[in-house]
Each structure stands twice: as structure tokens, then as C-alpha cells.
């Protein structure tokens, strides 16, 4: 970030403040590519562009894409899509949220975009995925649901 740089000539008080901030943060920032990957993984619901991500970690877009590909075997965009799809699958399996709400939760403002990318990723629509998960789930859970439905314990 631009605010992390000191202007020359360096004022002793500014230098001490900057050093104190770095010590509080646990030392100097780590590898910018790892920071980018961590940021995407922790905040998949936010709108991300390669340009904004590169700016945040202090690299050019091209350099970030190249280094990210070398480190993780995929581009930042593909990594973000995979994180979003994993999170969507978890929400589809474990909640009763609507498909549109899940799309928003994982970072897609348009339902059609989410459904298209989900189907490309999983070969099922989100609704089909949810239905398939329910039919192939835990046997004991199905028995419990059946018993509850029939009024038995």
C-alpha cells in the first residue's frame, strides 16, 4: 500500500511509527502471492479483479498472474472460482438457503452467472446438486427423517 511507504527525508518519529505498526502486525508482510491467495480464500464473496488484487499486494497484474500460476497451478480467477464453488457446495449440502441467496453469499450478483459457472464446474445445476446430495446422503439421517415423518422416534 502507498501508506506503508515513508517519504524521504525520513522523519524519525514516522520511522518509529512504521516500525511499531510492522511489529504489531507480526513482522514484514509475507510473500505477496501467498497474501493474494489467502485474501481470495478468506473473502470469496467480495468482488475481485486481478487489477485490484495486484494493487493490494504490490505487484503488476501480469506478474501476479504469472507467479500465482507458478505457485498454485492456476490463475487467481480460477482459484477464486474454485473457492466459491466449494463454498456453494457446502451451503447447498448444509443449509436450506435458496439458490439465489447462495449465489450472493459466494460472490455472484447474477443468478444466471452463478448457475452457469456451477454447472460447468460440477456438471449439475445447483438444484440438481442439492437433490442428488439429499438422495445419496447418510443412511442413518434418512432413517431418522423417515421415522420423524411417520411419527416414530
PDB file of N, CA and C in Angstrom, residues 34 41 51 56 88 91 101 123:
ATOM      1  N   UNK A  34       1.225 -15.399  -1.782  1.00  0.00           N
ATOM      2  CA  UNK A  34       0.536 -16.103  -0.684  1.00  0.00           C
ATOM      3  C   UNK A  34      -0.514 -15.197  -0.058  1.00  0.00           C
ATOM      4  N   UNK A  41      -9.138 -16.652  -0.584  1.00  0.00           N
ATOM      5  CA  UNK A  41      -9.746 -17.737   0.184  1.00  0.00           C
ATOM      6  C   UNK A  41     -10.578 -17.249   1.354  1.00  0.00           C
ATOM      7  N   UNK A  51      -6.624  -6.779 -11.262  1.00  0.00           N
ATOM      8  CA  UNK A  51      -6.004  -5.458 -11.085  1.00  0.00           C
ATOM      9  C   UNK A  51      -6.047  -5.017  -9.623  1.00  0.00           C
ATOM     10  N   UNK A  56      -3.335  -4.460  -4.366  1.00  0.00           N
ATOM     11  CA  UNK A  56      -3.321  -4.712  -2.920  1.00  0.00           C
ATOM     12  C   UNK A  56      -2.032  -5.388  -2.446  1.00  0.00           C
ATOM     13  N   UNK A  88     -20.134 -22.894  -2.212  1.00  0.00           N
ATOM     14  CA  UNK A  88     -21.518 -23.077  -2.670  1.00  0.00           C
ATOM     15  C   UNK A  88     -21.977 -24.512  -2.420  1.00  0.00           C
ATOM     16  N   UNK A  91     -22.736 -24.927   1.232  1.00  0.00           N
ATOM     17  CA  UNK A  91     -24.015 -24.289   1.581  1.00  0.00           C
ATOM     18  C   UNK A  91     -25.206 -25.079   1.034  1.00  0.00           C
ATOM     19  N   UNK A 101     -29.798 -16.821  -2.925  1.00  0.00           N
ATOM     20  CA  UNK A 101     -29.088 -16.340  -1.740  1.00  0.00           C
ATOM     21  C   UNK A 101     -27.684 -16.942  -1.662  1.00  0.00           C
ATOM     22  N   UNK A 123     -21.018 -30.148 -13.337  1.00  0.00           N
ATOM     23  CA  UNK A 123     -21.817 -30.903 -14.305  1.00  0.00           C
ATOM     24  C   UNK A 123     -23.247 -31.139 -13.839  1.00  0.00           C
TER      25      UNK A 123
END
